[in-house]
Structures are given as C-alpha cells and as structure tokens.
C-alpha cells in the first residue's frame, strides 16, 4: 500500500513544482505524494490539468478527499500545516511579512523567467518583442540585486519559505538561462546558493539536464 495520499500534477522543469517538492522533502512528507507528470504550455494545454485547475497551470494538488489545491503558494502553505515541526512559513509577527515578501519576489523571478521561456521557445521568431523580453529580464536583474543584499543575513538565517523560493528561482535561471552568469554580479548570493544546493531536498529535485 503506497503511503501516497495526495497526487501532484508535476513536471521536473517547473520551478513552482520544485518549490512544492522541496517543502515536502524538508518536512518529511515526500512519500505522501504521488506525481502525475504532464507536459503543458499556454499553447498546448493539458486536459487533465485544466480539469483540476481552470488556470491550466502546474502545480495542482489533489487531496485524498478529492479536493483540489492550487497555486504553489496555497499548496506549500497547506503542506506546512500538515507536519509537526517548526513552520517553514512564519505564522505571525514581522518575520512573516518579510519572509513572505521575499518568497513573493522569488515567485516574480520565476514568473518572468517562465514568460521569457514561453516567448522565446513557443512564439514564432518573427513575433518576438525585444522590449517586452528586456522588461521581463530587468525584473529578474533587480530582484537578484535584492537577493544579493538578503544573502548576507536574511537568507542564511533559515531555509524556509523565502530561502526555498529564492533557491528554486536561481535553479531555474541556471536551467533556462545558463548564459546569464548571474554569479559574477552577485557573489554573496552565489556562495549562499552553493551551500543550500547541497541540501538533500535540493539535490532530490534538480531540473532535468
Ligand atoms: C504559477 C505556475 C506556473 O506558471 C504557481 O503555481 O505559483 N502562480 C503559479 N506553472 C507553469 C509551468 S512552469 O512552472 O514551468 C505552467 O503551468 N504553465 C502552463 C501555462 O499555461 O501557463
């Protein structure tokens, strides 16, 4: 009898899915979830995903009672309420708002990088809009500068919702934009990332080579 009581719509390339998997590993709950791998994009949707999430996006989580959770922010919050350890999402106080804001900026980096990926990998070459791509990339660069500042104290303080988000965003940049070479401009962030990348939860969830 599999211990899995939940099903996660998944793709190993998704940084938002990786966030959920890292949460599961970090809270000792990975075996509770079976993965249903899907391929999808805005122009080639997944009927199965659409049936479970009208937004047509992964991750989406099916619970044992049939209820459906999405998006990744809701899913990681749910996962964080299912274990007995110290919450990875601070439940109250100033720390909560700052950690959630850093996590939200990490999501914004993932959003921008995924949108760039769709623009450059799925839209026909002649429809690419340079100003739009430049605008998305600028969001990423500004966020990395904020993460560089946070890397000296805030990020190393705990591998929680904020750090997990930043780590998954950086892993996605390495995966989809290897030519970006962000480490040259952000050495403190690079040192922090080199360390957290060795965590079992990160090693177990690396994007496909
Ligand atoms: C974003 C998920 C997302 O963009 C979340 O879960 O936090 N706000 C959501 N997922 C992408 C796959 S990706 O991460 O590479 C997705 O499902 N794209 C399909 C589409 O139609 O946009």
mmCIF file of C-alpha atoms and ligand atoms in Angstrom:
data_model
loop_
_atom_site.group_PDB
_atom_site.id
_atom_site.type_symbol
_atom_site.label_atom_id
_atom_site.label_comp_id
_atom_site.label_asym_id
_atom_site.label_seq_id
_atom_site.Cartn_x
_atom_site.Cartn_y
_atom_site.Cartn_z
ATOM 1 C CA UNK A 1 0.000 0.000 0.000
ATOM 2 C CA UNK A 2 1.623 3.192 -1.153
ATOM 3 C CA UNK A 3 1.876 5.823 1.531
ATOM 4 C CA UNK A 4 0.783 8.355 -1.047
ATOM 5 C CA UNK A 5 -2.497 10.021 -0.158
ATOM 6 C CA UNK A 6 -2.142 13.010 -2.486
ATOM 7 C CA UNK A 7 -1.465 13.468 -6.204
ATOM 8 C CA UNK A 8 0.614 16.346 -7.562
ATOM 9 C CA UNK A 9 0.399 17.431 -11.181
ATOM 10 C CA UNK A 10 4.073 17.817 -11.926
ATOM 11 C CA UNK A 11 6.859 18.456 -14.372
ATOM 12 C CA UNK A 12 10.515 18.313 -13.303
ATOM 13 C CA UNK A 13 11.296 21.501 -15.234
ATOM 14 C CA UNK A 14 8.827 23.631 -13.277
ATOM 15 C CA UNK A 15 10.355 25.848 -10.572
ATOM 16 C CA UNK A 16 6.938 26.243 -8.912
ATOM 17 C CA UNK A 17 6.561 22.457 -8.728
ATOM 18 C CA UNK A 18 10.108 22.244 -7.368
ATOM 19 C CA UNK A 19 9.151 24.624 -4.540
ATOM 20 C CA UNK A 20 6.388 22.197 -3.517
ATOM 21 C CA UNK A 21 8.711 19.169 -3.706
ATOM 22 C CA UNK A 22 11.381 20.918 -1.620
ATOM 23 C CA UNK A 23 8.750 21.731 1.018
ATOM 24 C CA UNK A 24 7.675 18.084 1.052
ATOM 25 C CA UNK A 25 11.272 16.870 1.466
ATOM 26 C CA UNK A 26 12.110 19.457 4.126
ATOM 27 C CA UNK A 27 9.062 18.494 6.208
ATOM 28 C CA UNK A 28 9.433 14.716 5.809
ATOM 29 C CA UNK A 29 6.281 14.340 3.740
ATOM 30 C CA UNK A 30 7.608 13.437 0.276
ATOM 31 C CA UNK A 31 6.234 9.864 0.391
ATOM 32 C CA UNK A 32 2.686 11.179 0.923
ATOM 33 C CA UNK A 33 2.531 12.478 -2.665
ATOM 34 C CA UNK A 34 2.448 10.621 -5.965
ATOM 35 C CA UNK A 35 3.461 12.576 -9.047
ATOM 36 C CA UNK A 36 1.458 12.799 -12.256
ATOM 37 C CA UNK A 37 3.854 14.189 -14.834
ATOM 38 C CA UNK A 38 2.312 16.380 -17.524
ATOM 39 C CA UNK A 39 3.622 18.449 -20.426
ATOM 40 C CA UNK A 40 1.862 21.750 -20.971
ATOM 41 C CA UNK A 41 2.150 25.351 -22.113
ATOM 42 C CA UNK A 42 -0.344 28.144 -22.833
ATOM 43 C CA UNK A 43 -0.495 26.982 -26.448
ATOM 44 C CA UNK A 44 -0.539 23.246 -25.714
ATOM 45 C CA UNK A 45 -2.669 22.835 -22.581
ATOM 46 C CA UNK A 46 -3.179 19.631 -20.585
ATOM 47 C CA UNK A 47 -6.809 18.485 -20.428
ATOM 48 C CA UNK A 48 -6.106 16.692 -17.158
ATOM 49 C CA UNK A 49 -4.663 19.825 -15.574
ATOM 50 C CA UNK A 50 -7.480 22.006 -16.924
ATOM 51 C CA UNK A 51 -9.992 19.627 -15.348
ATOM 52 C CA UNK A 52 -8.337 20.152 -11.956
ATOM 53 C CA UNK A 53 -7.200 23.779 -12.260
ATOM 54 C CA UNK A 54 -9.102 26.197 -14.518
ATOM 55 C CA UNK A 55 -5.911 28.292 -14.754
ATOM 56 C CA UNK A 56 -4.363 25.334 -16.575
ATOM 57 C CA UNK A 57 -1.150 25.528 -14.585
ATOM 58 C CA UNK A 58 1.004 23.179 -12.503
ATOM 59 C CA UNK A 59 1.470 22.539 -9.644
ATOM 60 C CA UNK A 60 -2.017 21.450 -8.654
ATOM 61 C CA UNK A 61 -2.544 19.100 -5.735
ATOM 62 C CA UNK A 62 -5.368 16.576 -5.348
ATOM 63 C CA UNK A 63 -6.041 15.648 -1.711
ATOM 64 C CA UNK A 64 -7.287 12.255 -0.515
ATOM 65 C CA UNK A 65 -10.827 13.630 -0.126
ATOM 66 C CA UNK A 66 -10.796 14.776 -3.781
ATOM 67 C CA UNK A 67 -10.404 18.461 -3.067
ATOM 68 C CA UNK A 68 -8.013 20.438 -5.254
ATOM 69 C CA UNK A 69 -5.403 22.980 -4.214
ATOM 70 C CA UNK A 70 -3.518 25.473 -6.383
ATOM 71 C CA UNK A 71 -1.351 27.519 -6.879
ATOM 72 C CA UNK A 72 2.082 26.768 -5.419
ATOM 73 C CA UNK A 73 1.672 29.366 -2.649
ATOM 74 C CA UNK A 74 -1.516 27.688 -1.424
ATOM 75 C CA UNK A 75 -0.010 24.208 -1.773
ATOM 76 C CA UNK A 76 3.139 24.961 0.237
ATOM 77 C CA UNK A 77 1.017 26.664 2.920
ATOM 78 C CA UNK A 78 -1.148 23.507 3.130
ATOM 79 C CA UNK A 79 1.938 21.262 3.301
ATOM 80 C CA UNK A 80 3.336 23.471 6.052
ATOM 81 C CA UNK A 81 0.178 22.843 8.116
ATOM 82 C CA UNK A 82 0.485 19.046 7.834
ATOM 83 C CA UNK A 83 3.683 18.484 9.834
ATOM 84 C CA UNK A 84 4.632 18.873 13.476
ATOM 85 C CA UNK A 85 7.909 20.725 13.039
ATOM 86 C CA UNK A 86 8.686 24.440 13.145
ATOM 87 C CA UNK A 87 6.621 26.029 10.331
ATOM 88 C CA UNK A 88 8.590 26.978 7.220
ATOM 89 C CA UNK A 89 6.137 29.863 6.803
ATOM 90 C CA UNK A 90 6.197 32.047 9.956
ATOM 91 C CA UNK A 91 2.660 32.106 11.337
ATOM 92 C CA UNK A 92 2.796 35.678 12.733
ATOM 93 C CA UNK A 93 4.966 38.675 13.581
ATOM 94 C CA UNK A 94 7.184 40.877 11.425
ATOM 95 C CA UNK A 95 9.182 37.871 10.234
ATOM 96 C CA UNK A 96 6.078 36.522 8.491
ATOM 97 C CA UNK A 97 5.572 39.558 6.295
ATOM 98 C CA UNK A 98 9.247 39.923 5.336
ATOM 99 C CA UNK A 99 9.705 36.196 4.605
ATOM 100 C CA UNK A 100 6.512 36.098 2.522
ATOM 101 C CA UNK A 101 7.600 39.232 0.625
ATOM 102 C CA UNK A 102 10.976 37.682 -0.235
ATOM 103 C CA UNK A 103 9.151 34.497 -1.299
ATOM 104 C CA UNK A 104 6.848 36.586 -3.480
ATOM 105 C CA UNK A 105 9.839 38.247 -5.163
ATOM 106 C CA UNK A 106 11.254 34.777 -5.857
ATOM 107 C CA UNK A 107 7.924 33.846 -7.469
ATOM 108 C CA UNK A 108 8.148 37.018 -9.567
ATOM 109 C CA UNK A 109 11.561 35.920 -10.840
ATOM 110 C CA UNK A 110 10.111 32.526 -11.750
ATOM 111 C CA UNK A 111 7.110 34.158 -13.439
ATOM 112 C CA UNK A 112 9.345 36.441 -15.517
ATOM 113 C CA UNK A 113 11.706 33.613 -16.458
ATOM 114 C CA UNK A 114 8.827 31.307 -17.433
ATOM 115 C CA UNK A 115 7.258 34.078 -19.529
ATOM 116 C CA UNK A 116 10.599 34.659 -21.275
ATOM 117 C CA UNK A 117 10.808 30.925 -21.896
ATOM 118 C CA UNK A 118 7.339 30.876 -23.494
ATOM 119 C CA UNK A 119 8.097 33.979 -25.588
ATOM 120 C CA UNK A 120 11.389 32.571 -26.897
ATOM 121 C CA UNK A 121 10.598 28.834 -27.050
ATOM 122 C CA UNK A 122 6.970 28.755 -28.188
ATOM 123 C CA UNK A 123 6.240 32.018 -30.033
ATOM 124 C CA UNK A 124 7.416 32.134 -33.648
ATOM 125 C CA UNK A 125 10.682 34.031 -34.087
ATOM 126 C CA UNK A 126 9.119 36.852 -36.084
ATOM 127 C CA UNK A 127 6.667 37.559 -33.236
ATOM 128 C CA UNK A 128 9.323 38.058 -30.569
ATOM 129 C CA UNK A 129 9.083 41.530 -28.988
ATOM 130 C CA UNK A 130 12.504 42.681 -27.723
ATOM 131 C CA UNK A 131 11.180 45.479 -25.465
ATOM 132 C CA UNK A 132 8.881 43.041 -23.714
ATOM 133 C CA UNK A 133 11.666 40.494 -23.227
ATOM 134 C CA UNK A 134 14.009 43.208 -21.960
ATOM 135 C CA UNK A 135 11.371 44.355 -19.487
ATOM 136 C CA UNK A 136 10.939 40.846 -18.107
ATOM 137 C CA UNK A 137 14.695 40.307 -17.828
ATOM 138 C CA UNK A 138 15.090 43.640 -15.998
ATOM 139 C CA UNK A 139 12.671 42.423 -13.304
ATOM 140 C CA UNK A 140 14.936 39.408 -12.785
ATOM 141 C CA UNK A 141 18.093 41.528 -12.523
ATOM 142 C CA UNK A 142 16.518 43.926 -9.996
ATOM 143 C CA UNK A 143 15.319 41.006 -7.903
ATOM 144 C CA UNK A 144 18.778 39.378 -7.951
ATOM 145 C CA UNK A 145 20.248 42.617 -6.568
ATOM 146 C CA UNK A 146 17.762 42.425 -3.673
ATOM 147 C CA UNK A 147 18.636 38.765 -3.097
ATOM 148 C CA UNK A 148 22.357 39.673 -3.021
ATOM 149 C CA UNK A 149 21.638 42.007 -0.102
ATOM 150 C CA UNK A 150 19.464 39.392 1.612
ATOM 151 C CA UNK A 151 22.151 36.730 1.096
ATOM 152 C CA UNK A 152 24.421 38.214 3.776
ATOM 153 C CA UNK A 153 21.979 37.592 6.641
ATOM 154 C CA UNK A 154 18.303 37.102 5.880
ATOM 155 C CA UNK A 155 18.600 34.131 3.543
ATOM 156 C CA UNK A 156 21.170 32.160 5.592
ATOM 157 C CA UNK A 157 19.068 32.639 8.764
ATOM 158 C CA UNK A 158 16.702 29.804 7.834
ATOM 159 C CA UNK A 159 15.881 27.515 4.874
ATOM 160 C CA UNK A 160 12.222 28.492 4.967
ATOM 161 C CA UNK A 161 9.598 29.766 2.529
ATOM 162 C CA UNK A 162 11.808 32.696 1.480
ATOM 163 C CA UNK A 163 15.045 30.728 1.047
ATOM 164 C CA UNK A 164 13.315 27.823 -0.683
ATOM 165 C CA UNK A 165 11.725 30.231 -3.161
ATOM 166 C CA UNK A 166 14.984 32.041 -3.920
ATOM 167 C CA UNK A 167 16.857 28.738 -4.300
ATOM 168 C CA UNK A 168 14.249 27.376 -6.735
ATOM 169 C CA UNK A 169 14.280 30.629 -8.717
ATOM 170 C CA UNK A 170 18.081 30.540 -9.010
ATOM 171 C CA UNK A 171 17.989 26.890 -10.028
ATOM 172 C CA UNK A 172 15.514 27.756 -12.763
ATOM 173 C CA UNK A 173 17.745 30.587 -14.056
ATOM 174 C CA UNK A 174 20.658 28.139 -14.250
ATOM 175 C CA UNK A 175 18.414 25.677 -16.075
ATOM 176 C CA UNK A 176 16.835 28.048 -18.620
ATOM 177 C CA UNK A 177 19.369 30.917 -18.810
ATOM 178 C CA UNK A 178 22.827 29.366 -18.286
ATOM 179 C CA UNK A 179 24.318 32.230 -20.317
ATOM 180 C CA UNK A 180 23.081 34.752 -17.720
ATOM 181 C CA UNK A 181 26.095 34.009 -15.428
ATOM 182 C CA UNK A 182 24.397 35.793 -12.526
ATOM 183 C CA UNK A 183 27.081 34.591 -10.077
ATOM 184 C CA UNK A 184 29.626 37.088 -11.448
ATOM 185 C CA UNK A 185 27.475 40.037 -10.340
ATOM 186 C CA UNK A 186 26.141 38.545 -7.101
ATOM 187 C CA UNK A 187 28.961 36.706 -5.256
ATOM 188 C CA UNK A 188 27.332 36.587 -1.804
ATOM 189 C CA UNK A 189 24.178 35.115 -3.305
ATOM 190 C CA UNK A 190 26.325 32.639 -5.253
ATOM 191 C CA UNK A 191 28.080 31.471 -2.070
ATOM 192 C CA UNK A 192 24.775 31.032 -0.244
ATOM 193 C CA UNK A 193 23.273 29.154 -3.184
ATOM 194 C CA UNK A 194 26.311 26.851 -3.478
ATOM 195 C CA UNK A 195 25.684 25.801 0.113
ATOM 196 C CA UNK A 196 21.909 25.295 0.059
ATOM 197 C CA UNK A 197 22.099 23.489 -3.299
ATOM 198 C CA UNK A 198 23.730 20.605 -1.425
ATOM 199 C CA UNK A 199 20.711 20.038 0.810
ATOM 200 C CA UNK A 200 19.077 16.646 0.179
ATOM 201 C CA UNK A 201 15.787 18.402 -0.691
ATOM 202 C CA UNK A 202 17.540 20.404 -3.416
ATOM 203 C CA UNK A 203 19.626 17.505 -4.707
ATOM 204 C CA UNK A 204 16.487 15.349 -4.982
ATOM 205 C CA UNK A 205 14.605 17.938 -7.045
ATOM 206 C CA UNK A 206 17.089 19.232 -9.620
ATOM 207 C CA UNK A 207 15.757 20.220 -13.072
ATOM 208 C CA UNK A 208 16.412 17.649 -15.816
ATOM 209 C CA UNK A 209 19.770 18.019 -17.561
HETATM 210 C C1 LIG B 1 2.470 29.656 -11.485
HETATM 211 C C2 LIG B 1 2.674 28.258 -12.017
HETATM 212 C C3 LIG B 1 3.162 28.215 -13.462
HETATM 213 O O1 LIG B 1 3.363 29.236 -14.120
HETATM 214 C C4 LIG B 1 2.079 28.920 -9.103
HETATM 215 O O2 LIG B 1 1.910 27.682 -9.033
HETATM 216 O O3 LIG B 1 2.647 29.563 -8.214
HETATM 217 N N1 LIG B 1 1.286 31.060 -9.893
HETATM 218 C C5 LIG B 1 1.521 29.698 -10.293
HETATM 219 N N2 LIG B 1 3.350 26.986 -13.958
HETATM 220 C C6 LIG B 1 3.722 26.783 -15.378
HETATM 221 C C7 LIG B 1 4.717 25.658 -15.516
HETATM 222 S S1 LIG B 1 6.238 26.183 -15.062
HETATM 223 O O4 LIG B 1 6.384 26.410 -13.791
HETATM 224 O O5 LIG B 1 7.184 25.956 -15.959
HETATM 225 C C8 LIG B 1 2.505 26.376 -16.126
HETATM 226 O O6 LIG B 1 1.713 25.576 -15.629
HETATM 227 N N3 LIG B 1 2.385 26.859 -17.361
HETATM 228 C C9 LIG B 1 1.293 26.456 -18.198
HETATM 229 C C10 LIG B 1 0.522 27.695 -18.638
HETATM 230 O O7 LIG B 1 -0.439 27.510 -19.402
HETATM 231 O O8 LIG B 1 0.904 28.806 -18.225
#
